[in-house]
Short mmCIF file of C-alpha atoms and ligand atoms in Angstrom, two decimals:
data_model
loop_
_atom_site.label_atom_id
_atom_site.label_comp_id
_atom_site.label_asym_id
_atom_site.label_seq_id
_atom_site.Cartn_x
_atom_site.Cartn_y
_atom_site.Cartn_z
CA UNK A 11 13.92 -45.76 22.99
CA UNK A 12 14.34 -42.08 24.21
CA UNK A 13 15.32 -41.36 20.18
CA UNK A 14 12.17 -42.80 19.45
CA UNK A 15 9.87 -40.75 22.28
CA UNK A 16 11.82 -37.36 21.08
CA UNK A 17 10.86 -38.44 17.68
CA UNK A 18 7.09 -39.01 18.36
CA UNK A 19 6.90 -35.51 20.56
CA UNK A 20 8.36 -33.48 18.00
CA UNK A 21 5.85 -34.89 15.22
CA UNK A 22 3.15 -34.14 17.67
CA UNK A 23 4.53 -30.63 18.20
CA UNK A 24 4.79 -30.15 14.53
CA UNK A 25 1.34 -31.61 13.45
CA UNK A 26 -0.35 -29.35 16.47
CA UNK A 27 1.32 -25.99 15.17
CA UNK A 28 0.59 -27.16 11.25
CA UNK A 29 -2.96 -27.56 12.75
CA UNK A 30 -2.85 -24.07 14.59
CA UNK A 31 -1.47 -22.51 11.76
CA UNK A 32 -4.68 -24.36 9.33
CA UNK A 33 -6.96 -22.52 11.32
CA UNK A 34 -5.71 -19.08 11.37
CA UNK A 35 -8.37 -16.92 10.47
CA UNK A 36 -8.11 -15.31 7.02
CA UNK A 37 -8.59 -11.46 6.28
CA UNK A 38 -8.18 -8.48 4.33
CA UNK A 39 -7.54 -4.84 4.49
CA UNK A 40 -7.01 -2.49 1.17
CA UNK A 41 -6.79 1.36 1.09
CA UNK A 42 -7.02 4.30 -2.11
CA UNK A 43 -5.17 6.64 -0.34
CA UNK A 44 -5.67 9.00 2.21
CA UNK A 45 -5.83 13.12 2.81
CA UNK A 46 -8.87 15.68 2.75
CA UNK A 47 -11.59 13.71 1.81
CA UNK A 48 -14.83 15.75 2.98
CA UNK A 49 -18.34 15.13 2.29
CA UNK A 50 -18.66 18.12 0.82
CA UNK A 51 -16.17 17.76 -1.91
CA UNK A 52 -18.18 14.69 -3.30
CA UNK A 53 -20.83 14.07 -4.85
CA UNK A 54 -22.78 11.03 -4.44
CA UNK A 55 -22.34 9.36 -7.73
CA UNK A 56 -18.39 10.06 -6.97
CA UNK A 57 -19.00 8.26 -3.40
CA UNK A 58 -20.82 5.36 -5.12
CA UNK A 59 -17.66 4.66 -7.51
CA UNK A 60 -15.44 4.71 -5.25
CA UNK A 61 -17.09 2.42 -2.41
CA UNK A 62 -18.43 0.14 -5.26
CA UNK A 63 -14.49 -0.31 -7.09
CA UNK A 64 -13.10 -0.42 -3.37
CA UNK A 65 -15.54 -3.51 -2.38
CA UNK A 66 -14.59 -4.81 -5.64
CA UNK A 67 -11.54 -5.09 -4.78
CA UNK A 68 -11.70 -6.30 -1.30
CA UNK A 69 -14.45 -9.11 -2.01
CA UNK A 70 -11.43 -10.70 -4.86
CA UNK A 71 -8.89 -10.55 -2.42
CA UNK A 72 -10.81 -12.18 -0.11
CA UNK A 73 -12.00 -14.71 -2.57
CA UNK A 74 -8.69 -15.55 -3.23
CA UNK A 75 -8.03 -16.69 0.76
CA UNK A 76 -11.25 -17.89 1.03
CA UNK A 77 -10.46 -20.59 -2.00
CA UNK A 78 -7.38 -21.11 0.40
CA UNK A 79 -4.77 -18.85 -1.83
CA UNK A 80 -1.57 -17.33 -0.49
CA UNK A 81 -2.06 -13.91 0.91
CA UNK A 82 0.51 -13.00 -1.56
CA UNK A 83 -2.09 -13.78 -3.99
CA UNK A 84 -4.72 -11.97 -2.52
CA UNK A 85 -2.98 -8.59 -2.19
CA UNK A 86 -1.97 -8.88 -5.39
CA UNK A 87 -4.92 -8.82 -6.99
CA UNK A 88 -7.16 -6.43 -4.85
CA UNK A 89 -4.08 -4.37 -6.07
CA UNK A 90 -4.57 -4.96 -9.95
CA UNK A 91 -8.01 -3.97 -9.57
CA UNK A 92 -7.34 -0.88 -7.87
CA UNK A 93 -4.53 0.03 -10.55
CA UNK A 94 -6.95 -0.54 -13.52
CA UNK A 95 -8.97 1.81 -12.24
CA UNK A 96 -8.92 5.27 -12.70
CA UNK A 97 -10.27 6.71 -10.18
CA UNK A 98 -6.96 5.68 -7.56
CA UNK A 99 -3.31 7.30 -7.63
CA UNK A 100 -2.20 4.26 -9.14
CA UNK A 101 -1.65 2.42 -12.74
CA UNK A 102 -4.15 4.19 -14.65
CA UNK A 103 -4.95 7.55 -13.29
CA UNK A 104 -1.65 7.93 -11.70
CA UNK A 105 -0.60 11.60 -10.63
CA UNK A 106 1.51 13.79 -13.26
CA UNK A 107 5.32 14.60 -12.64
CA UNK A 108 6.20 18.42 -13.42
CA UNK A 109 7.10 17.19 -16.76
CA UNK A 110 3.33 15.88 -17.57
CA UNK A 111 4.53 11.98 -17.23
CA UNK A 112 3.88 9.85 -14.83
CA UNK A 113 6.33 7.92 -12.81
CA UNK A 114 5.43 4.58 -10.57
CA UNK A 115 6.33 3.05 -7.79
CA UNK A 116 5.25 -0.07 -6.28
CA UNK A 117 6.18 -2.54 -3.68
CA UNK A 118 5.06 -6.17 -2.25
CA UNK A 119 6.72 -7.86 0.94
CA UNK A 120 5.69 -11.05 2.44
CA UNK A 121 6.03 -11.89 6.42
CA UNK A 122 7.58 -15.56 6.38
CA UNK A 123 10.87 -15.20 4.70
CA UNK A 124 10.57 -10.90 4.81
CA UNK A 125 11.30 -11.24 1.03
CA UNK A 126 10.50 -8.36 -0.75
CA UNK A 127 10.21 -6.90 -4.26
CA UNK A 128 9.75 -3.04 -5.37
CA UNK A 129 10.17 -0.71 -8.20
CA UNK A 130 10.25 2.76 -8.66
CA UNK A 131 9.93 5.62 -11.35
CA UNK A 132 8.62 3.01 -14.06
CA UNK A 133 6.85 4.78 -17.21
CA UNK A 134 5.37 2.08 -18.98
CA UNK A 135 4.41 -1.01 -16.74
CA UNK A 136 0.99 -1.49 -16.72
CA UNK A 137 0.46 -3.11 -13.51
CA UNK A 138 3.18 -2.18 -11.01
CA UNK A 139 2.61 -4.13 -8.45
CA UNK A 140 2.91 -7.35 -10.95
CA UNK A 141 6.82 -6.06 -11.50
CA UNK A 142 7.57 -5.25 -7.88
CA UNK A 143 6.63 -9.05 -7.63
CA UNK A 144 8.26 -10.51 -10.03
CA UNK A 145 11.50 -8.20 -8.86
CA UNK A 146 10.81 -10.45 -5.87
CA UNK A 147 10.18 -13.69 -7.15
CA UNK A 148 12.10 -13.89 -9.89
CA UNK A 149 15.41 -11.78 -9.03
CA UNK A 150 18.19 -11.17 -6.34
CA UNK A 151 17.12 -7.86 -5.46
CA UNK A 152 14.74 -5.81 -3.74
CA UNK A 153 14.42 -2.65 -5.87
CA UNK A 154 14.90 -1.88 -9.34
CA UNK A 155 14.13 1.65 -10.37
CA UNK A 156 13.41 3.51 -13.87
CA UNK A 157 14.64 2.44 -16.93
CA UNK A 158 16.23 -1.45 -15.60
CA UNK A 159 13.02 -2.07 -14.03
CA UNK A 160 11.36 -1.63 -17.17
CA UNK A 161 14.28 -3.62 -19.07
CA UNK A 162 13.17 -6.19 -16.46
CA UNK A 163 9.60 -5.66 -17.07
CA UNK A 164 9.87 -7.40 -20.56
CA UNK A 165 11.99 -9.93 -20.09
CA UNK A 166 9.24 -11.03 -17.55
CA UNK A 167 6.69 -10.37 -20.24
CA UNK A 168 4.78 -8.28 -18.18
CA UNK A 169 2.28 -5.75 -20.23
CA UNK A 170 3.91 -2.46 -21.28
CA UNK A 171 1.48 0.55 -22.35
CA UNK A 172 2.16 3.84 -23.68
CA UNK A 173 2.97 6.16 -20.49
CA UNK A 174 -0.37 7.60 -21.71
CA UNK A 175 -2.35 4.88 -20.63
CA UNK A 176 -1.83 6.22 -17.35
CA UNK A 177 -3.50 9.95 -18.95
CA UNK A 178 -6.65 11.14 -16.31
CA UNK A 179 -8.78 14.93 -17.00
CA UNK A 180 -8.65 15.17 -13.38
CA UNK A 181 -5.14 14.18 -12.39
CA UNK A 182 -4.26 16.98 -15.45
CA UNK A 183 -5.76 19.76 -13.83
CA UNK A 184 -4.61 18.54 -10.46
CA UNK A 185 -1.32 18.91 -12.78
CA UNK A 186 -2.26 22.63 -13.46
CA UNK A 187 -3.29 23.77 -10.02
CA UNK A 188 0.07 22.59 -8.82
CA UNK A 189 2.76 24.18 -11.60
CA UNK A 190 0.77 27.27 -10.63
CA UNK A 191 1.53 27.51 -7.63
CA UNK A 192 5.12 26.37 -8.47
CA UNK A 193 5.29 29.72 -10.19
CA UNK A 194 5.10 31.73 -6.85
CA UNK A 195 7.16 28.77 -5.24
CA UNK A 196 10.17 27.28 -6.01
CA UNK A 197 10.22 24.06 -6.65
CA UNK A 198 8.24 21.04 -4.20
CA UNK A 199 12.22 19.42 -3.37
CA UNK A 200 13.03 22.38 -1.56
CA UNK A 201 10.16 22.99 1.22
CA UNK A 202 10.54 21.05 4.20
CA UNK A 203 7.92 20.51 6.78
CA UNK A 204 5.00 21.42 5.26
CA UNK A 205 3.51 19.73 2.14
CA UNK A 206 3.28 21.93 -0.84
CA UNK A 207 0.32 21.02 -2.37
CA UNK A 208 -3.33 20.15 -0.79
CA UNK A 209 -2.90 16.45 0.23
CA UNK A 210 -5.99 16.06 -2.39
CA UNK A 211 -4.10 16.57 -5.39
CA UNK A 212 -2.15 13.31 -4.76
CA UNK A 213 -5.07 11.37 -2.92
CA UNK A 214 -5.36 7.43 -4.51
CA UNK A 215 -2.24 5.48 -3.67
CA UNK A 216 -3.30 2.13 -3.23
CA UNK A 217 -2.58 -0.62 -1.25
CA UNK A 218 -3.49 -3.79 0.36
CA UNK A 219 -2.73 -6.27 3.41
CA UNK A 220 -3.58 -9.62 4.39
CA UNK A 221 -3.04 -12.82 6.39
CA UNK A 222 -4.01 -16.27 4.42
CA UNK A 223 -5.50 -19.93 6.43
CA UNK A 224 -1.70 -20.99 6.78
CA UNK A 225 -0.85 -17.83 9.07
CA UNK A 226 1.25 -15.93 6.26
CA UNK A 227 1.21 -11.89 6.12
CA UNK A 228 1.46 -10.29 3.20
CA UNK A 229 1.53 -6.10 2.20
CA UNK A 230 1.67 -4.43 -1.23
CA UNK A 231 1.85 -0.87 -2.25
CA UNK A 232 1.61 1.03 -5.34
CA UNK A 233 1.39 4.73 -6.30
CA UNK A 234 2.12 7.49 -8.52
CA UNK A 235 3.55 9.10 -6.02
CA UNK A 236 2.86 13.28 -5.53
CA UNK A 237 2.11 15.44 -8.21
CA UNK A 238 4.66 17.35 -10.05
CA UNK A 239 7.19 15.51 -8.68
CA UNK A 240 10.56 16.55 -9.59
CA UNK A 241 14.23 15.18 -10.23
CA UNK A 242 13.17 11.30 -9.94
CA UNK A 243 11.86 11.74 -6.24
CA UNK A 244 10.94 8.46 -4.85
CA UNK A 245 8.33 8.45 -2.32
CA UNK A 246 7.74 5.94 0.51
CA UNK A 247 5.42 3.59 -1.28
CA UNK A 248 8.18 1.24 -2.83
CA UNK A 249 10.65 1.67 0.72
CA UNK A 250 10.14 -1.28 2.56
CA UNK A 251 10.01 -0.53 6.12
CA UNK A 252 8.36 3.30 4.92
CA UNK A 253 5.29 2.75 3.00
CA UNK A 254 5.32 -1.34 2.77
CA UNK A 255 6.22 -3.75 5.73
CA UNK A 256 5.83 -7.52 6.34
CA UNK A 257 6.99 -10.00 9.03
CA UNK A 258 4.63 -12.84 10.24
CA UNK A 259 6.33 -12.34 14.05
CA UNK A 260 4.06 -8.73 13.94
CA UNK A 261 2.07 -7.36 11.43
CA UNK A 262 1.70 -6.29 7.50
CA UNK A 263 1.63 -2.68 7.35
CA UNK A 264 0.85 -0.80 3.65
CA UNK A 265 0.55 3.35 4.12
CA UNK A 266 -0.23 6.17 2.11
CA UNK A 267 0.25 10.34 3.09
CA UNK A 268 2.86 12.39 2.84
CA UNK A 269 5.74 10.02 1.61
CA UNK A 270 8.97 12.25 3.02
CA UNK A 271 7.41 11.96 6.66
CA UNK A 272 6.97 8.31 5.80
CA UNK A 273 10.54 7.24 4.79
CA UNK A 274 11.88 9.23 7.68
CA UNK A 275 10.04 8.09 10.41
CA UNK A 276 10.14 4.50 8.66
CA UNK A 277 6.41 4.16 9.58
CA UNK A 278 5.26 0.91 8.65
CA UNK A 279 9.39 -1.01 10.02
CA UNK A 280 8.25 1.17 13.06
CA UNK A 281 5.00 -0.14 13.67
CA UNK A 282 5.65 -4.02 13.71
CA UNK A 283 8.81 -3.04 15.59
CA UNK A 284 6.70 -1.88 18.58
CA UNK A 285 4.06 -5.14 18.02
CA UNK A 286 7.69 -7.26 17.59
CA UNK A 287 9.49 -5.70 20.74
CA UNK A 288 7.42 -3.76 23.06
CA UNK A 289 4.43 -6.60 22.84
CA UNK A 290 1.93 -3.82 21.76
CA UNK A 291 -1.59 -4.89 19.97
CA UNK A 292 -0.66 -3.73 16.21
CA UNK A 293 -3.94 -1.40 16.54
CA UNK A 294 -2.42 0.38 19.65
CA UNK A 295 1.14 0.78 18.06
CA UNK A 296 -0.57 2.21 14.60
CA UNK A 297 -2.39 4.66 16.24
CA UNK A 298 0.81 5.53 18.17
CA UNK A 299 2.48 5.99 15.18
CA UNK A 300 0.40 7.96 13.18
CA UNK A 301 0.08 10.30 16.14
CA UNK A 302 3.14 10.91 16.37
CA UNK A 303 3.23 11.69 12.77
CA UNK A 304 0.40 14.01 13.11
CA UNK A 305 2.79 16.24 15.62
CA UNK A 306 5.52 16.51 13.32
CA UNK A 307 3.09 17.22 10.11
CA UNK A 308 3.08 14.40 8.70
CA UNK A 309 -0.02 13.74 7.41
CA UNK A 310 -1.80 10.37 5.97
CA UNK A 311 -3.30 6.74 7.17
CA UNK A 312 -1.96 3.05 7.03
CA UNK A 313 -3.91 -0.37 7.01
CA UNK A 314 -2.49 -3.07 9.44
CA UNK A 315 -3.08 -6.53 10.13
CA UNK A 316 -1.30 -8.62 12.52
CA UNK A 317 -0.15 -12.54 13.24
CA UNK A 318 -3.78 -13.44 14.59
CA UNK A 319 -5.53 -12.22 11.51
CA UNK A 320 -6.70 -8.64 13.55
CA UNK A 321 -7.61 -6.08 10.72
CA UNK A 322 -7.90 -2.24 10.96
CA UNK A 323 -6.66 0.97 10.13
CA UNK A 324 -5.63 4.51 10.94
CA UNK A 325 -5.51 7.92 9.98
CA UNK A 326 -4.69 11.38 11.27
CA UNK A 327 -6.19 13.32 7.55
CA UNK A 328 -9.88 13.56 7.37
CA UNK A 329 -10.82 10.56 5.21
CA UNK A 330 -8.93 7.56 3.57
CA UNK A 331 -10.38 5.27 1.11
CA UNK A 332 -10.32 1.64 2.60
CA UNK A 333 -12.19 -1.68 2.89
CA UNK A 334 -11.61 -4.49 5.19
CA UNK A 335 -13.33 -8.25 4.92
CA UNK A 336 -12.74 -10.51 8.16
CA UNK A 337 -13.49 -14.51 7.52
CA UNK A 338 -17.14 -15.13 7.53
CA UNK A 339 -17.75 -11.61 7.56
CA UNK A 340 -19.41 -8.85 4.35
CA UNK A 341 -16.74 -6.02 2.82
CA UNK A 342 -16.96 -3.37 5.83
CA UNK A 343 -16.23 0.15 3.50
CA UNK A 344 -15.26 3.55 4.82
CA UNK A 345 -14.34 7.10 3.16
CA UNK A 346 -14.82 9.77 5.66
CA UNK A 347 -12.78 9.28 9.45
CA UNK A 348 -16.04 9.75 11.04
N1 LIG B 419 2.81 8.11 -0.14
C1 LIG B 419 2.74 8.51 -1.52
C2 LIG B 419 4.06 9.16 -1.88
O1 LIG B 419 4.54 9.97 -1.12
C3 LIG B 419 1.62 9.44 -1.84
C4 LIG B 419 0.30 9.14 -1.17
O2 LIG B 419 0.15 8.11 -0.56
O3 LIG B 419 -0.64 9.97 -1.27
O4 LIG B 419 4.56 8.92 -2.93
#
């Protein structure tokens, strides 16, 4: 008899938090990347392109949780589309490395399980963020880098382009500005707190976060990292717990800026950490965070969302790319802080 009533409460219990989780509200957040981004240094057809690819992007993410997909699914593919274009740091139009290549990096977590999947330094995967997945879903690791992660790339069958697929005018002259100044400077590995380069040489890393109807976070990443980037430097893009973060007990965290201040304050692990253990609304600890960033130089924004479907997202440059669609709601886009 008391088997049985133990039995029946514990259904109950599990049918009322299947029911809870049913009706968690679904949402998105995506950003291009983030630095100085004035009004000024746009022009309004530039503007338009941007907000019209970036609510692209957010409206097929959301479609995908609105037709009850994964959020897995959804950050995926507001990814793709932001990779395809050219106008983001990211697939095609990609930053150049000192050598005139360019090098990837991409990563995707998701919150239930905290499996994750990244790569880094890839030449010839089109789409990134489709690897760092399938590193996920379809090995035993976390992060493959460079030449294996390509290996791995086709034996998934994922597409493979020439690296100059990835080939942009302006990312090129970016390119140019950068080696010289290199020729005054030594090279970018060796300065230490301040960035070398104007943040808007690198601006367009992309990313994306989102929570689906059955309560599960999600974050993905993806980047060409810095320009002229030297000696296989990673940034914090494909680091989970830097530049990509997920854990359904806090919040999905993706990030773009100034990747070294990233990794070493571990800015995304450090913001669900404060949601997770100090009970802080994910808004308050992000905008702790990137404060704090801000007073050691760090410079850049992140996109958060958090285990009751609460979007937003923060910067300390002067702009970020970004667009954010709550359930029920239109694409809300931004450029400029204010
Ligand atoms: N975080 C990227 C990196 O350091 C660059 C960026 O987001 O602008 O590789």
């Amino acid at each position: 008899m008391k088997h049985k009533t133990l039995a029946f409460i514990a259904a109950n219990l599990l049918w009322l938090s299947q029911a809870q989780a049913a009706s968690a509200p679904v949402g998105i957040v995506i950003h291009g990347g983030a630095g100085t981004i004035s009004r000024d240094s746009m022009t309004p057809a530039q503007q338009k392109a941007y907000e019209s690819t970036l609510k692209h992007a957010v409206d097929q993410g959301y479609e995908v949780l609105a037709q009850g997909g994964s959020s897995l699914d959804a950050v995926s593919a507001a990814v793709v589309i932001l990779e395809d274009s050219p106008l983001f740091n990211a697939g095609k139009g990609a930053v150049y490395t000192y050598d005139g290549t360019h090098e990837l990096d991409a990563a995707i977590m998701r919150g239930d399980n905290r499996a994750a999947g990244a790569v880094a330094g890839v030449k010839t995967v089109k789409n990134p963020i489709k690897l760092a997945r399938a590193v996920m879903e379809h090995s035993e690791h976390v992060l493959l880098t460079g030449a294996g992660a390509e290996q791995f790339a086709k034996v998934q069958q994922l597409e493979l382009v020439d690296n100059s697929y990835f080939d942009t005018e302006f990312r090129y002259q970016a390119l140019q500005k950068a080696l010289k100044a290199l020729t005054k400077t030594p090279h970018q590995a060796n300065l230490r707190l301040s960035p070398l380069f104007p943040l808007e040489w690198n601006v367009g890393t992309v990313g994306a976060v989102a929570i689906d109807k059955n309560g599960l976070l999600s974050a993905a990443t993806s980047t060409g990292g810095m320009t002229a980037k030297r000696f296989g430097r990673v940034g914090d893009a494909p680091l989970i717990g830097a530049g990509t973060f997920a854990d359904n007990h806090s919040c999905a965290v993706s990030a773009t800026g100034h990747g070294e201040f990233f990794i070493r304050y571990q800015v995304a692990g450090d913001i669900c950490a404060r949601v997770r253990y100090q009970g802080k609304k994910a808004a308050v600890a992000a905008d702790e965070v990137m404060q704090e960033l801000k007073e050691v130089g760090g410079l850049g924004g992140v996109i958060v969302v958090d285990q009751k479907g609460a979007l937003s997202w923060h910067l300390n440059t002067e702009g970020m790319y970004r667009a954010k669609r709550e359930q029920g709601k239109d694409a809300e886009i931004a450029i400029f802080k204010d």
